Coordinates of C-alpha atoms and ligand atoms in Angstrom, one line a residue:
X121 CA -0.2 0.1 0.2
X122 CA 1.5 3.5 -0.9
X123 CA 2.1 4.8 2.5
X124 CA 1.2 9.0 1.5
X125 CA -2.7 7.2 1.4
X126 CA -3.0 4.1 3.5
X127 CA -3.0 4.6 7.1
X128 CA -0.9 6.4 9.1
X129 CA 0.6 4.1 10.9
X130 CA 2.7 4.0 14.4
X131 CA 7.0 4.7 14.4
X132 CA 8.3 2.8 16.6
X133 CA 9.9 5.3 18.6
X134 CA 13.1 3.5 18.9
X135 CA 14.1 3.9 22.4
X136 CA 17.9 4.5 23.1
X137 CA 19.4 2.1 26.3
X138 CA 23.2 2.5 27.4
X139 CA 24.6 -0.5 28.3
X140 CA 25.3 -1.0 30.6
X141 CA 22.0 0.9 32.0
X142 CA 22.3 1.6 35.0
X143 CA 18.7 2.8 36.8
X144 CA 18.0 4.2 40.9
X145 CA 16.7 2.4 44.1
X146 CA 16.3 3.7 47.6
X147 CA 18.9 4.7 47.9
X148 CA 21.4 2.7 44.8
X149 CA 22.7 3.6 41.6
X150 CA 22.2 0.0 39.9
X151 CA 23.0 -1.5 37.0
X152 CA 19.6 -2.7 35.5
X153 CA 19.6 -6.6 35.6
X154 CA 20.7 -5.9 39.6
X155 CA 17.6 -4.1 40.9
X156 CA 15.0 -5.4 41.9
X157 CA 11.4 -4.8 43.4
X158 CA 10.0 -7.4 45.7
X159 CA 6.5 -9.2 44.9
X160 CA 4.7 -7.0 47.8
X161 CA 5.3 -3.5 46.7
X162 CA 2.2 -2.0 47.1
X163 CA 2.7 -0.7 43.8
X164 CA 2.8 -4.0 42.2
X165 CA -0.4 -5.3 44.2
X166 CA -2.5 -2.4 44.1
X167 CA -0.9 0.2 41.9
X168 CA -0.8 2.3 45.3
X169 CA 2.6 4.9 43.7
X170 CA 2.8 7.7 41.4
X171 CA 5.6 8.8 39.6
X172 CA 6.8 11.7 37.1
X173 CA 8.6 12.3 33.7
X174 CA 10.6 15.4 32.6
X175 CA 12.7 15.3 29.6
X176 CA 15.8 15.9 28.7
X177 CA 17.2 17.7 26.0
X178 CA 21.6 18.3 25.7
X179 CA 21.8 17.3 28.6
X180 CA 19.4 19.2 31.1
X181 CA 16.1 18.2 32.0
X182 CA 13.5 20.8 31.0
X183 CA 10.7 22.5 33.2
X184 CA 12.2 20.2 35.9
X185 CA 11.7 22.3 39.1
X186 CA 7.4 22.7 37.8
X187 CA 7.9 18.5 37.6
X188 CA 9.1 17.5 40.5
X189 CA 6.2 20.1 42.3
X190 CA 4.0 18.1 40.8
X191 CA 4.9 15.2 42.1
X192 CA 5.0 16.5 46.0
X193 CA 1.6 17.4 45.1
X194 CA 0.8 13.7 44.1
X195 CA 2.1 12.7 46.3
X196 CA 1.2 14.3 49.6
X197 CA -2.9 14.0 48.0
X198 CA -2.4 10.0 48.6
X199 CA -0.1 10.4 51.9
X200 CA 2.8 8.9 50.6
X201 CA 5.9 11.1 52.4
X202 CA 8.1 12.7 49.8
X203 CA 11.6 10.5 50.4
X204 CA 13.6 13.5 48.9
X205 CA 13.7 17.5 48.1
X206 CA 13.2 18.6 45.3
X207 CA 17.1 19.6 45.3
X208 CA 17.8 16.1 46.2
X209 CA 15.5 15.1 43.4
X210 CA 17.5 17.3 41.0
X211 CA 20.6 15.8 42.0
X212 CA 19.3 12.7 41.8
X213 CA 18.7 13.4 38.0
X214 CA 21.3 14.7 37.2
X215 CA 23.6 11.9 38.0
X216 CA 21.5 9.3 37.0
X217 CA 20.9 11.6 33.0
X218 CA 24.7 11.6 33.5
X219 CA 25.7 7.2 34.4
X220 CA 23.9 7.0 31.2
X221 CA 25.0 9.5 29.0
X222 CA 21.2 10.6 27.9
X223 CA 21.9 13.6 25.9
X224 CA 18.1 13.7 25.3
X225 CA 15.3 11.6 26.4
X226 CA 13.5 11.5 29.4
X227 CA 13.9 10.4 33.3
X228 CA 10.8 8.1 34.4
X229 CA 10.6 9.1 39.1
X230 CA 7.8 6.6 40.6
X231 CA 7.2 6.4 44.7
X232 CA 5.4 4.0 45.5
X233 CA 4.0 2.5 49.5
X234 CA 6.4 0.7 48.9
X235 CA 6.3 -2.9 50.7
X236 CA 4.2 -4.9 53.2
X237 CA 2.9 -7.8 53.9
X238 CA -0.6 -8.0 51.5
X239 CA -4.2 -8.3 53.9
X240 CA -6.6 -5.4 54.8
X241 CA -4.7 -3.5 57.3
X242 CA -3.2 0.0 55.7
X243 CA 0.1 -0.2 56.0
X244 CA 2.3 1.3 59.6
X245 CA 2.9 5.0 58.1
X246 CA 6.9 4.3 58.7
X247 CA 7.3 2.1 55.8
X248 CA 9.5 2.8 53.4
X249 CA 8.5 3.7 50.6
X250 CA 10.2 2.6 47.2
X251 CA 11.9 4.8 45.0
X252 CA 12.4 4.2 41.4
X253 CA 14.2 5.7 38.6
X254 CA 15.6 4.6 35.5
X255 CA 16.3 6.9 32.0
X256 CA 15.6 6.5 28.2
X257 CA 17.2 8.3 25.4
X258 CA 14.6 9.4 22.6
X259 CA 14.4 11.8 20.3
X260 CA 11.6 14.4 20.4
X261 CA 12.8 17.1 18.9
X262 CA 13.9 15.4 14.6
X263 CA 10.6 13.4 15.9
X264 CA 9.0 13.1 12.6
X265 CA 6.0 12.7 13.4
X266 CA 5.8 16.0 14.3
X267 CA 6.7 16.8 10.5
X268 CA 4.2 15.2 8.4
X269 CA 1.5 15.4 12.0
X270 CA -0.1 12.1 14.6
X271 CA -2.7 10.8 13.0
X272 CA -5.2 10.3 16.9
X273 CA -8.9 8.8 17.8
X274 CA -10.5 9.2 20.8
X275 CA -12.4 6.9 22.7
X276 CA -14.6 7.4 26.1
X277 CA -13.0 8.8 28.8
X278 CA -13.6 5.7 31.7
X279 CA -11.4 6.6 34.2
X280 CA -11.4 7.0 38.0
X281 CA -12.5 10.9 39.4
X282 CA -9.2 12.0 40.2
X283 CA -7.6 12.5 37.3
X284 CA -5.6 15.3 38.8
X285 CA -3.3 12.8 40.8
X286 CA -1.0 11.4 38.2
X287 CA -1.3 8.2 39.8
X288 CA 0.5 4.8 38.5
X289 CA -2.9 3.1 37.9
X290 CA -3.2 4.1 34.3
X291 CA -5.1 0.8 32.7
X292 CA -7.7 3.0 31.5
X293 CA -4.9 4.7 29.3
X294 CA -3.3 1.4 28.3
X295 CA -6.4 0.7 26.9
X296 CA -6.7 3.6 24.6
X297 CA -3.9 3.4 23.9
X298 CA -4.3 -0.2 22.3
X299 CA -7.3 1.2 20.9
X300 CA -4.8 3.9 19.1
X301 CA -1.7 1.2 18.1
X302 CA -5.3 -1.5 16.8
X303 CA -6.4 1.7 14.4
X304 CA -2.4 2.4 13.7
X305 CA -2.1 5.7 15.1
X306 CA -0.1 6.9 18.0
X307 CA -2.7 8.9 20.6
X308 CA -5.9 8.7 21.9
X309 CA -7.7 11.2 23.2
X310 CA -10.2 10.5 25.6
X311 CA -14.0 12.2 25.5
X312 CA -16.3 12.1 28.1
X313 CA -20.2 14.1 27.8
X314 CA -19.2 14.8 24.5
X315 CA -16.6 16.7 25.4
X316 CA -12.6 16.0 25.2
X317 CA -11.0 15.5 29.0
X318 CA -7.0 15.4 27.0
X319 CA -4.5 12.9 25.8
X320 CA -4.1 8.8 26.5
X321 CA -0.3 10.6 27.7
X322 CA -0.5 14.3 26.2
X323 CA -2.9 17.2 27.1
X324 CA -5.3 18.5 24.1
X325 CA -5.5 21.3 22.6
X326 CA -7.0 22.8 19.3
X327 CA -7.1 26.0 17.7
X328 CA -9.7 27.1 16.3
X329 CA -11.1 28.7 12.7
X330 CA -11.1 32.4 14.7
X331 CA -7.8 31.2 15.7
X332 CA -8.6 31.1 19.6
X333 CA -6.2 28.5 21.1
X334 CA -8.5 26.5 23.2
X335 CA -8.0 23.9 26.1
X336 CA -9.9 22.2 28.7
X337 CA -9.0 24.3 32.7
X338 CA -7.9 23.1 35.1
X339 CA -10.0 20.3 37.3
X340 CA -10.0 16.6 38.6
X341 CA -10.8 15.3 36.1
X342 CA -7.4 16.0 33.9
X343 CA -4.0 15.6 34.7
X344 CA -2.1 19.6 34.9
X345 CA -0.1 18.9 32.8
X346 CA 3.3 21.0 32.6
X347 CA 3.8 21.6 29.3
X348 CA 0.3 22.8 29.1
X349 CA 1.6 25.6 31.6
X350 CA 4.2 26.9 29.2
X351 CA 2.7 27.0 26.1
X352 CA -0.4 29.1 27.3
X353 CA 2.3 31.0 28.6
X354 CA 4.2 31.1 25.6
X355 CA 0.4 31.5 24.0
X356 CA 0.2 34.8 26.3
X357 CA 3.8 35.9 25.7
X358 CA 2.5 36.1 22.1
X359 CA -0.7 37.9 22.2
X360 CA -2.8 34.5 21.1
X361 CA -6.0 34.1 21.9
X362 CA -6.9 32.1 24.6
X363 CA -10.4 30.0 25.9
X364 CA -9.4 27.7 28.9
X365 CA -13.3 26.0 27.8
X366 CA -14.4 22.2 27.4
X367 CA -14.9 21.3 23.6
X368 CA -16.4 18.7 21.9
X369 CA -14.5 16.1 19.2
X370 CA -17.2 17.3 17.1
X371 CA -15.3 20.8 17.8
X372 CA -11.6 19.2 17.2
X373 CA -12.7 18.0 14.3
X374 CA -14.0 20.8 12.9
X375 CA -11.1 23.0 13.9
X376 CA -8.6 25.0 12.0
X377 CA -5.4 23.0 13.9
X378 CA -5.5 20.7 16.7
X379 CA -2.1 19.3 19.0
X380 CA -1.1 18.2 21.6
X381 CA 1.5 18.5 24.4
X382 CA 3.8 16.2 26.8
X383 CA 7.4 16.4 28.5
X384 CA 7.9 13.2 25.6
X385 CA 6.1 14.7 22.5
X386 CA 6.7 18.8 23.8
X387 CA 4.0 20.2 21.6
X388 CA 3.1 17.9 18.6
X389 CA 0.5 18.8 15.7
X390 CA -3.0 16.6 14.8
X391 CA -3.2 15.7 11.2
X392 CA -6.4 13.8 11.4
X393 CA -8.9 12.4 13.9
X394 CA -10.5 8.9 13.5
X395 CA -9.5 9.4 9.7
X396 CA -10.7 13.4 9.8
X397 CA -8.6 15.4 8.6
X398 CA -7.7 18.6 10.6
X399 CA -7.0 21.7 8.4
X400 CA -5.2 21.5 5.8
X401 CA -4.5 17.7 7.6
X402 CA -1.1 18.5 8.1
X403 CA 1.0 20.6 11.5
X404 CA -0.3 24.3 11.3
X405 CA 1.1 27.7 11.7
X406 CA 0.4 28.7 14.8
X407 CA 1.3 24.6 16.5
X408 CA 4.1 24.9 14.6
X409 CA 4.7 28.4 16.3
X410 CA 3.9 27.3 19.7
X411 CA 6.9 23.8 19.3
X412 CA 9.2 26.4 18.0
X413 CA 9.1 28.6 21.0
X414 CA 8.6 25.7 23.2
X415 CA 12.4 24.6 22.3
X416 CA 13.6 27.1 22.3
X417 CA 12.8 28.0 26.3
X418 CA 12.8 24.1 26.9
X419 CA 16.4 25.2 25.3
X420 CA 17.1 27.4 27.6
X421 CA 16.2 30.0 25.7
Ligands
LIG547 N1 -2.2 13.8 30.8 C1 -2.3 13.1 31.1 C2 -3.4 11.7 31.5 C3 -0.3 12.6 30.9 O1 -0.4 10.9 30.9 C4 0.5 13.0 30.5 C5 1.9 12.5 30.1 N2 2.5 12.7 31.3 C6 -0.5 14.9 30.3 C7 -1.1 14.8 30.5 C8 0.7 15.3 29.5 O2 1.6 16.8 31.3 P1 2.7 16.5 30.9 O3 3.2 17.8 29.9 O4 3.6 17.3 32.4 O5 3.5 15.2 30.2

């Protein structure tokens, strides 16, 4: 089949893993193969934990203070003590990035409520949390998908009511990604009562035909995206018209432009939604402008 006319096949993201790969677990930097978590870890048994992801660009962490603040807030919301100060986290992340020689990619951090016998008792408050981090080398800037735009599908949002918490309980998002993969596309936008909540791993934006940038306002219905906040700041500096309001799937399909944001995709143009072209079916000018501006600040510009 001619790839230009056929469905967009998901580009398999190449994840660069050094050998040896060094990860962080509970105070130690270890080869990946030696990092072991007991089967009674509450993250494994109950998804009782929080995670965070910061991008790495030119070997430096992007907007990391904001990611660490969200990690701190998520942990507080579920009553897990943050095992590190923000400065300690940053030092650990920086060391892990250096040890793995990551110049572009991401740092993943996870804290679970720790290891406790699986019964119906809540674990004692002094149970040490399990702290884990790894890195992945990945091409973010020169991602070919950003040049042609990502095709996406829409799925019903079947998640719980506290989506503002960055919980490791991601089954609904996994199912959304499964639908996306079956359709041969990179992302799925979730909707509730006909209104888009967010992407399965990203924040959803549209640009209306009147050139208004629209994204859903923050609430417990979605994750407060760190990239979202940065893009909104940039758009305000550019004097763009911004509306933080819910929008429907139908409005998104009829929009002039659409894109999604995340730490690992930055600003990703959307070409089609459920096979329906958005605008011209290729990255729109405003989207590309915001992507370029975001890249600039991510690089420390
Ligand atoms: N929403 C969801 C559900 C996500 O998983 C992510 C990715 N962490 C985002 C939004 C985007 O957030 P951020 O820009 O902080 O990566």
